[in-house]
CSV table of C-alpha atoms in Angstrom, one decimal:
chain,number,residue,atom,x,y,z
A,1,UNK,CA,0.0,0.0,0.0
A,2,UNK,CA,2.8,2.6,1.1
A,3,UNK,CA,4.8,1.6,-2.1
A,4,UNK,CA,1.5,2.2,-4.2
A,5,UNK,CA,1.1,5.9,-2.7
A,6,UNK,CA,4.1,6.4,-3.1
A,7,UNK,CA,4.0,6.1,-6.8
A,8,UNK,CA,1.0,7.7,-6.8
A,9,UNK,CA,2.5,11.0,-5.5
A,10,UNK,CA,5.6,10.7,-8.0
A,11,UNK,CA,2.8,10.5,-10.9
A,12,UNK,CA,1.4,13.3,-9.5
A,13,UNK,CA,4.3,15.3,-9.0
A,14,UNK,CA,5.7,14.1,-12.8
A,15,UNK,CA,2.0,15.8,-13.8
A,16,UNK,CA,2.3,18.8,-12.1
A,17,UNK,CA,6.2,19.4,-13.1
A,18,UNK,CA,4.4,18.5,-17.0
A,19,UNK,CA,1.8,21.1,-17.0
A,20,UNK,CA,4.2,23.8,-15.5
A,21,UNK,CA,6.3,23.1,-18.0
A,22,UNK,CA,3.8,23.5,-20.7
A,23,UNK,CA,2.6,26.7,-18.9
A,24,UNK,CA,6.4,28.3,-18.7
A,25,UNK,CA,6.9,27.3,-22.6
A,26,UNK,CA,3.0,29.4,-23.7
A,27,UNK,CA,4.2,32.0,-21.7
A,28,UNK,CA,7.7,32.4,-23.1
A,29,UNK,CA,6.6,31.6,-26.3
A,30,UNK,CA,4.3,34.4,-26.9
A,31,UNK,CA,6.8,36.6,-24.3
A,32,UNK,CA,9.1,36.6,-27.2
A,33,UNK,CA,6.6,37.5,-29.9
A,34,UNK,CA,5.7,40.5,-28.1
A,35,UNK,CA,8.8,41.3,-27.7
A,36,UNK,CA,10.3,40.9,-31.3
A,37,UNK,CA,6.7,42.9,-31.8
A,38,UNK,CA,8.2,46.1,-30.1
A,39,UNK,CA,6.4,48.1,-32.6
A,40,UNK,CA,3.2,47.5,-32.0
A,41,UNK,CA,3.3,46.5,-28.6
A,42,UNK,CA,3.8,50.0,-27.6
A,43,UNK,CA,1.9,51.4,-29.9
A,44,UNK,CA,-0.9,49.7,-28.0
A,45,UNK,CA,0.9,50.3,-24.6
A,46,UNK,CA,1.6,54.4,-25.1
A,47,UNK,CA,-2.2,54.9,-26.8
A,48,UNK,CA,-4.1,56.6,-23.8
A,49,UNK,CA,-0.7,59.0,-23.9
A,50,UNK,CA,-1.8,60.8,-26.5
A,51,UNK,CA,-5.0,63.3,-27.2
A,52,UNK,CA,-6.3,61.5,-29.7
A,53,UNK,CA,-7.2,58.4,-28.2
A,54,UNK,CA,-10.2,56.8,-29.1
A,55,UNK,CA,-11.7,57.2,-26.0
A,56,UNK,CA,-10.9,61.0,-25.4
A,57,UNK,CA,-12.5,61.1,-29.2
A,58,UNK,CA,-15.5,59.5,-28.0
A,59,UNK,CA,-16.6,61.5,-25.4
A,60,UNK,CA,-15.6,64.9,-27.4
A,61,UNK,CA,-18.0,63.6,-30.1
A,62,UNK,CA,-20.8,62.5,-27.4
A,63,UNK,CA,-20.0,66.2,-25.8
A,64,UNK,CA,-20.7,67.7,-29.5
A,65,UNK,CA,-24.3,65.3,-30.0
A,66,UNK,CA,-25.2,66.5,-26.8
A,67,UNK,CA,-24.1,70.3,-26.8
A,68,UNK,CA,-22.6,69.6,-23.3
A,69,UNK,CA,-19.7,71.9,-23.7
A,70,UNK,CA,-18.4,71.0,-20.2
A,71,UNK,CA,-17.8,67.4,-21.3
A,72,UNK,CA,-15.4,68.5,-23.9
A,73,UNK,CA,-12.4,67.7,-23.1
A,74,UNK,CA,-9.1,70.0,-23.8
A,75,UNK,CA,-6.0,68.9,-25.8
A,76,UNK,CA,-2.9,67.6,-23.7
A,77,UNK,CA,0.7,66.6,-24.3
A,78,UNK,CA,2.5,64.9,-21.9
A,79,UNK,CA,5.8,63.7,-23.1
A,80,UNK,CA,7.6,60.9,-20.9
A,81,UNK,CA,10.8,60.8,-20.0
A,82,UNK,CA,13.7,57.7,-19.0
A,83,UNK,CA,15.9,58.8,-16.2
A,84,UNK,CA,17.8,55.5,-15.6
A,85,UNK,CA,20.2,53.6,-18.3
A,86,UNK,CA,18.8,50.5,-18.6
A,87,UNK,CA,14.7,51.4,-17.9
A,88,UNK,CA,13.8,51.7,-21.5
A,89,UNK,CA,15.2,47.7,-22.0
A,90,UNK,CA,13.9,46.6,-18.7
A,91,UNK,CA,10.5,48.1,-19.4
A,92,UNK,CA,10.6,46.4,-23.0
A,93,UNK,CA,11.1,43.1,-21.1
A,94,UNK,CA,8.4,42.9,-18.4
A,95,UNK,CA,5.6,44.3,-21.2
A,96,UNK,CA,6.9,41.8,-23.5
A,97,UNK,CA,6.4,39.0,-20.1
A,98,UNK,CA,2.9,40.6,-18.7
A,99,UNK,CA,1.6,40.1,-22.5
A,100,UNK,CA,2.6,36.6,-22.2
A,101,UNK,CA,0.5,36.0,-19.3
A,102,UNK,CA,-2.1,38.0,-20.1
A,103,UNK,CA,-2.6,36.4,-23.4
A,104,UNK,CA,-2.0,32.7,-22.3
A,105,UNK,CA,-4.3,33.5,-19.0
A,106,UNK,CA,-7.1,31.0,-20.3
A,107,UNK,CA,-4.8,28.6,-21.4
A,108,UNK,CA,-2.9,28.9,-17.5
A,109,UNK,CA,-6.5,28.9,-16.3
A,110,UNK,CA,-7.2,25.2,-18.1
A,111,UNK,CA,-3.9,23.6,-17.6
A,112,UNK,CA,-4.5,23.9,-14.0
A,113,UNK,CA,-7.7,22.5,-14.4
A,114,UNK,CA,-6.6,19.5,-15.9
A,115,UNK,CA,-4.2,18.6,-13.3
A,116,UNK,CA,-6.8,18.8,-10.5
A,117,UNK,CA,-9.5,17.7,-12.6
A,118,UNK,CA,-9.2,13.9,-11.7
A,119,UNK,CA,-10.1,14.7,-8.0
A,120,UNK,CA,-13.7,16.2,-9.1
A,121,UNK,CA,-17.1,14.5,-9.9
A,122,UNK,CA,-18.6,15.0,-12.9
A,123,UNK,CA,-20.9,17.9,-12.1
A,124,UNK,CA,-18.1,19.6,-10.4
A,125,UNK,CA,-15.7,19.3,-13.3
A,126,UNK,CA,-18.8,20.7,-15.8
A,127,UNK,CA,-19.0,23.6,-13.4
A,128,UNK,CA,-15.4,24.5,-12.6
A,129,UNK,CA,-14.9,24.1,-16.7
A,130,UNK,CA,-18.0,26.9,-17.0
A,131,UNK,CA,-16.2,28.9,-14.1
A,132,UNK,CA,-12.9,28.9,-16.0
A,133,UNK,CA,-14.5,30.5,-19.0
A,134,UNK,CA,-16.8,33.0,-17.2
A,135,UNK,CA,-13.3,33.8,-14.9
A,136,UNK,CA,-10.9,34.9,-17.9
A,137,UNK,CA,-13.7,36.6,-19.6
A,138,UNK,CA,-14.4,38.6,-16.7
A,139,UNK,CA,-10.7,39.1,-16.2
A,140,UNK,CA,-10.4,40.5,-19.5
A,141,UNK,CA,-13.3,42.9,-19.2
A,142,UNK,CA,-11.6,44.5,-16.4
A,143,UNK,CA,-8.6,45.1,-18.2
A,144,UNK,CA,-9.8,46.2,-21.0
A,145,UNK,CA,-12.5,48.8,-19.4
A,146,UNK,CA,-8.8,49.6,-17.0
A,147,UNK,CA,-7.2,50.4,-20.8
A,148,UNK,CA,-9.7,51.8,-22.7
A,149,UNK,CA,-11.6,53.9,-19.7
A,150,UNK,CA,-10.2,54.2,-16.4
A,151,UNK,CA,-6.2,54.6,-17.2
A,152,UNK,CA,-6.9,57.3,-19.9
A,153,UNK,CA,-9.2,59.6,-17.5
A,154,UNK,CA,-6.8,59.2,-14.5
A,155,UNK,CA,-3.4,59.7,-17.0
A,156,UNK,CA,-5.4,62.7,-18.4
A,157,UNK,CA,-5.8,63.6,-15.2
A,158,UNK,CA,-2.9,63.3,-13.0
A,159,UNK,CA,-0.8,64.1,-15.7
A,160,UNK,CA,-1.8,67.6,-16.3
A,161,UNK,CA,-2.6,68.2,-12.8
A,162,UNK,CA,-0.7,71.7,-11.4
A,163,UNK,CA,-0.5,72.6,-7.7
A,164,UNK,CA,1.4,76.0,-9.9
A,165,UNK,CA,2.7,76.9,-13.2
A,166,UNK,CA,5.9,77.1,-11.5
A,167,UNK,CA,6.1,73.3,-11.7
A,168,UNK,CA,6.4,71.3,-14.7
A,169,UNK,CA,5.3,67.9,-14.8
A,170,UNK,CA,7.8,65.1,-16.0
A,171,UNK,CA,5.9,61.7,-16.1
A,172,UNK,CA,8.7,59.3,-15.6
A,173,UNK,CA,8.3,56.1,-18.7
A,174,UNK,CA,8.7,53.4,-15.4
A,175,UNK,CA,5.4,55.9,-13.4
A,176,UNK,CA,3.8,55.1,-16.5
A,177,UNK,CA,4.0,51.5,-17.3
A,178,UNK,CA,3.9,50.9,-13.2
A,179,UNK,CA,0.2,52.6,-13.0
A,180,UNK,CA,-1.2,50.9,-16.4
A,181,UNK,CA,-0.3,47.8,-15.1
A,182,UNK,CA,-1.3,48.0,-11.9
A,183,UNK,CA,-4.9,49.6,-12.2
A,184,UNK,CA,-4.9,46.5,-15.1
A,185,UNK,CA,-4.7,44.1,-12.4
A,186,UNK,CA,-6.9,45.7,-9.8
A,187,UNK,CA,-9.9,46.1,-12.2
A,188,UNK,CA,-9.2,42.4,-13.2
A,189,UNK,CA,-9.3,41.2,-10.3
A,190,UNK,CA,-12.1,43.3,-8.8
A,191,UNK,CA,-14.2,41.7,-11.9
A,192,UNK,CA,-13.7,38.3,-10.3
A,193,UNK,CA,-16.3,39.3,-7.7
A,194,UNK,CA,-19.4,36.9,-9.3
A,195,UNK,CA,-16.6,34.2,-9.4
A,196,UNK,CA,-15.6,34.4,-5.8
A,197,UNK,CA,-18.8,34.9,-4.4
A,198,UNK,CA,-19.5,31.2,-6.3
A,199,UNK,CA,-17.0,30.1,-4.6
A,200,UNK,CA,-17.7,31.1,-1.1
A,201,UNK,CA,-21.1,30.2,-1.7
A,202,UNK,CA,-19.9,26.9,-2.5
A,203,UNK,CA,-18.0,26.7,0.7
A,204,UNK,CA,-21.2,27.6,2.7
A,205,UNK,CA,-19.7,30.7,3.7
A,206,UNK,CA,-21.8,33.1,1.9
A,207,UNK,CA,-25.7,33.8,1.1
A,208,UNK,CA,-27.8,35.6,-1.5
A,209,UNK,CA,-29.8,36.6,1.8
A,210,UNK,CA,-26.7,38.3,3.4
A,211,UNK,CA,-25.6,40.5,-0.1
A,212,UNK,CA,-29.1,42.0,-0.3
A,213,UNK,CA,-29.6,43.1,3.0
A,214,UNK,CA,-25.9,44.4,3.1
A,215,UNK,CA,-27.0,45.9,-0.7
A,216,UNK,CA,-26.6,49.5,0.0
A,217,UNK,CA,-23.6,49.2,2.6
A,218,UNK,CA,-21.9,47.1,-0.6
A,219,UNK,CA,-23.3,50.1,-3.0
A,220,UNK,CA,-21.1,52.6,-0.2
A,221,UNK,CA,-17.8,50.7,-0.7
A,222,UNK,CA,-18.0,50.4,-4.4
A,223,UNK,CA,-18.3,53.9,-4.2
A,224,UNK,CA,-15.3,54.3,-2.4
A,225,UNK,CA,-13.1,51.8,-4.3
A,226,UNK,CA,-13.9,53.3,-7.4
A,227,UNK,CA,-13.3,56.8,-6.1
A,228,UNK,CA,-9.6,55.3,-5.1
A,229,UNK,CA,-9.5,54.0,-8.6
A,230,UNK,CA,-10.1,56.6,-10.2
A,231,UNK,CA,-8.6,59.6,-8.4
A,232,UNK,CA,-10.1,61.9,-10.8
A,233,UNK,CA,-12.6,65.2,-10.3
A,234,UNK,CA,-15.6,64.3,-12.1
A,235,UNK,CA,-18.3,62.6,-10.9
A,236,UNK,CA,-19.0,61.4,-14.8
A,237,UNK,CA,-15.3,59.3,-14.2
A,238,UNK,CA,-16.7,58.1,-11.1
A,239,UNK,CA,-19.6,56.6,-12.4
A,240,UNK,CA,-17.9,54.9,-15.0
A,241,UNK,CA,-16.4,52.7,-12.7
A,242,UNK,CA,-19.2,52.5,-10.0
A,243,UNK,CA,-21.4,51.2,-12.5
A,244,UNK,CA,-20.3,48.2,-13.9
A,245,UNK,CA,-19.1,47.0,-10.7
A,246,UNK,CA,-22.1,47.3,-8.7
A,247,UNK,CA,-24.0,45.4,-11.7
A,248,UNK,CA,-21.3,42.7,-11.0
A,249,UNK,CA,-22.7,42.7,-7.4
A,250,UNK,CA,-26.2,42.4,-8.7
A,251,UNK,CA,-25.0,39.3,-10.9
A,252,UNK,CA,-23.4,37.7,-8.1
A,253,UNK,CA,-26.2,37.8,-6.1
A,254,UNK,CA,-28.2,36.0,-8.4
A,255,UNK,CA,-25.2,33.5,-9.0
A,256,UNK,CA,-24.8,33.1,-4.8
A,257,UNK,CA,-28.9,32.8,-4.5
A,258,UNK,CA,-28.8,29.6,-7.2
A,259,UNK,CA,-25.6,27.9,-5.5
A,260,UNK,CA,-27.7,28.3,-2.4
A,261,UNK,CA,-30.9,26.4,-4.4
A,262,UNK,CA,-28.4,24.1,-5.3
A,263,UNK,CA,-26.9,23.5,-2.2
A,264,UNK,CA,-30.3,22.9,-0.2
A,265,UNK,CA,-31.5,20.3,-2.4
């Protein structure tokens, strides 16, 4: 019996050491594209930088439907500066890897999956494959309304701010990257809300009963994270953010009250 646990765990361990190593190779492999890509990668990277970006034209062309003048917003240039030898290469690098794992998430996602897979029943292997899905689609939302929404406002923002005329702003390339990618992975992950309240729903340690009568205390913190988010002046930024998150609330409500269902029967 020992001797057959024992290769048991071996198997195991040969599985695990398999599907990090197939992990490691996606992720290197497409670390190296974006970076032979260098082009385009920071074309994609440096967007919001500029006052053209499709958002900022977006909301000037909403602001000219709507003859809301104050929503207009003003033409900027911030240039960005290096101030260390090697930041330019080093920055080059860890884009190039955090597009590797970005991109191969899913696939990160399902090789997990696989290797703890054998362990589940059925139903539980139909749902955690569903959850995997739902889980890097959510991810991705955040990111991309962190990109396309929330990064642009707050660079706009922060970047033109002036406590006096006397001082010039000098947004430092490394400031930059370091606050794209960070807001990135706090909207990502503040997305995973519906998937974690599945979870801890699953684990009995959450009800559908105890999010709606906390409802408007949950509305109040949104509030707040989003205003940390998004450290901007308007409430029009503000609501941006609030929005889709509390509607991710809302879903995971509904999501923790049929886990409960499920649960009782």
């Amino acid at each position: 019996m020992s001797q057959e646990l024992e290769l048991s765990f071996w198997d195991h361990l040969d599985e695990l050491r398999k599907i990090l190593f197939r992990i490691a190779a996606a992720v290197i492999g497409v670390t190296v594209v974006a970076f032979l890509c260098k082009d385009w990668l920071f074309s994609i990277v440096l967007a919001p930088q500029h006052d053209d970006f499709i958002f900022y034209r977006l909301i000037n062309q909403l602001a000219k439907i709507t003859s809301i003048s104050a929503m207009q917003l003003e033409a900027f240039r911030v240039d960005l500066i290096n101030t260390q030898l090697a930041s330019q290469f080093l920055t080059h690098m860890s884009m190039s890897f955090y597009m590797g794992v970005l991109l191969t998430f899913p696939y990160i996602l399902y090789q997990l999956f696989r290797f703890v897979s054998p362990a589940l029943h059925s139903h539980e292997r139909r749902y955690a494959g569903r959850m995997i899905a739902f889980s890097s689609l959510l991810f991705y939302l955040g990111v991309l309304l962190d990109y396309f929404v929330i990064f642009p406002l707050s660079f706009r923002f922060l970047a033109t701010y002036q406590v006096s005329s006397e001082v010039q702003n000098m947004i430092s390339l490394s400031s930059y990257i370091d606050t794209l990618l960070l807001l990135s992975l706090l909207m990502g992950i503040v997305f995973e809300l519906p998937i974690l309240s599945w979870l801890f729903a699953k684990l009995g340690f959450l009800t559908h009963k105890f999010m709606r009568h906390y409802r408007r205390h949950a509305a109040v913190i949104i509030l707040v994270i989003a205003a940390i988010i998004t450290p901007t002046a308007d409430a029009f930024t503000l609501l941006l953010v609030f929005f889709p998150i509390y509607i991710l609330y809302e879903m995971s409500i509904l999501i923790v009250k049929r886990t409960n269902q499920e649960t009782e029967k």
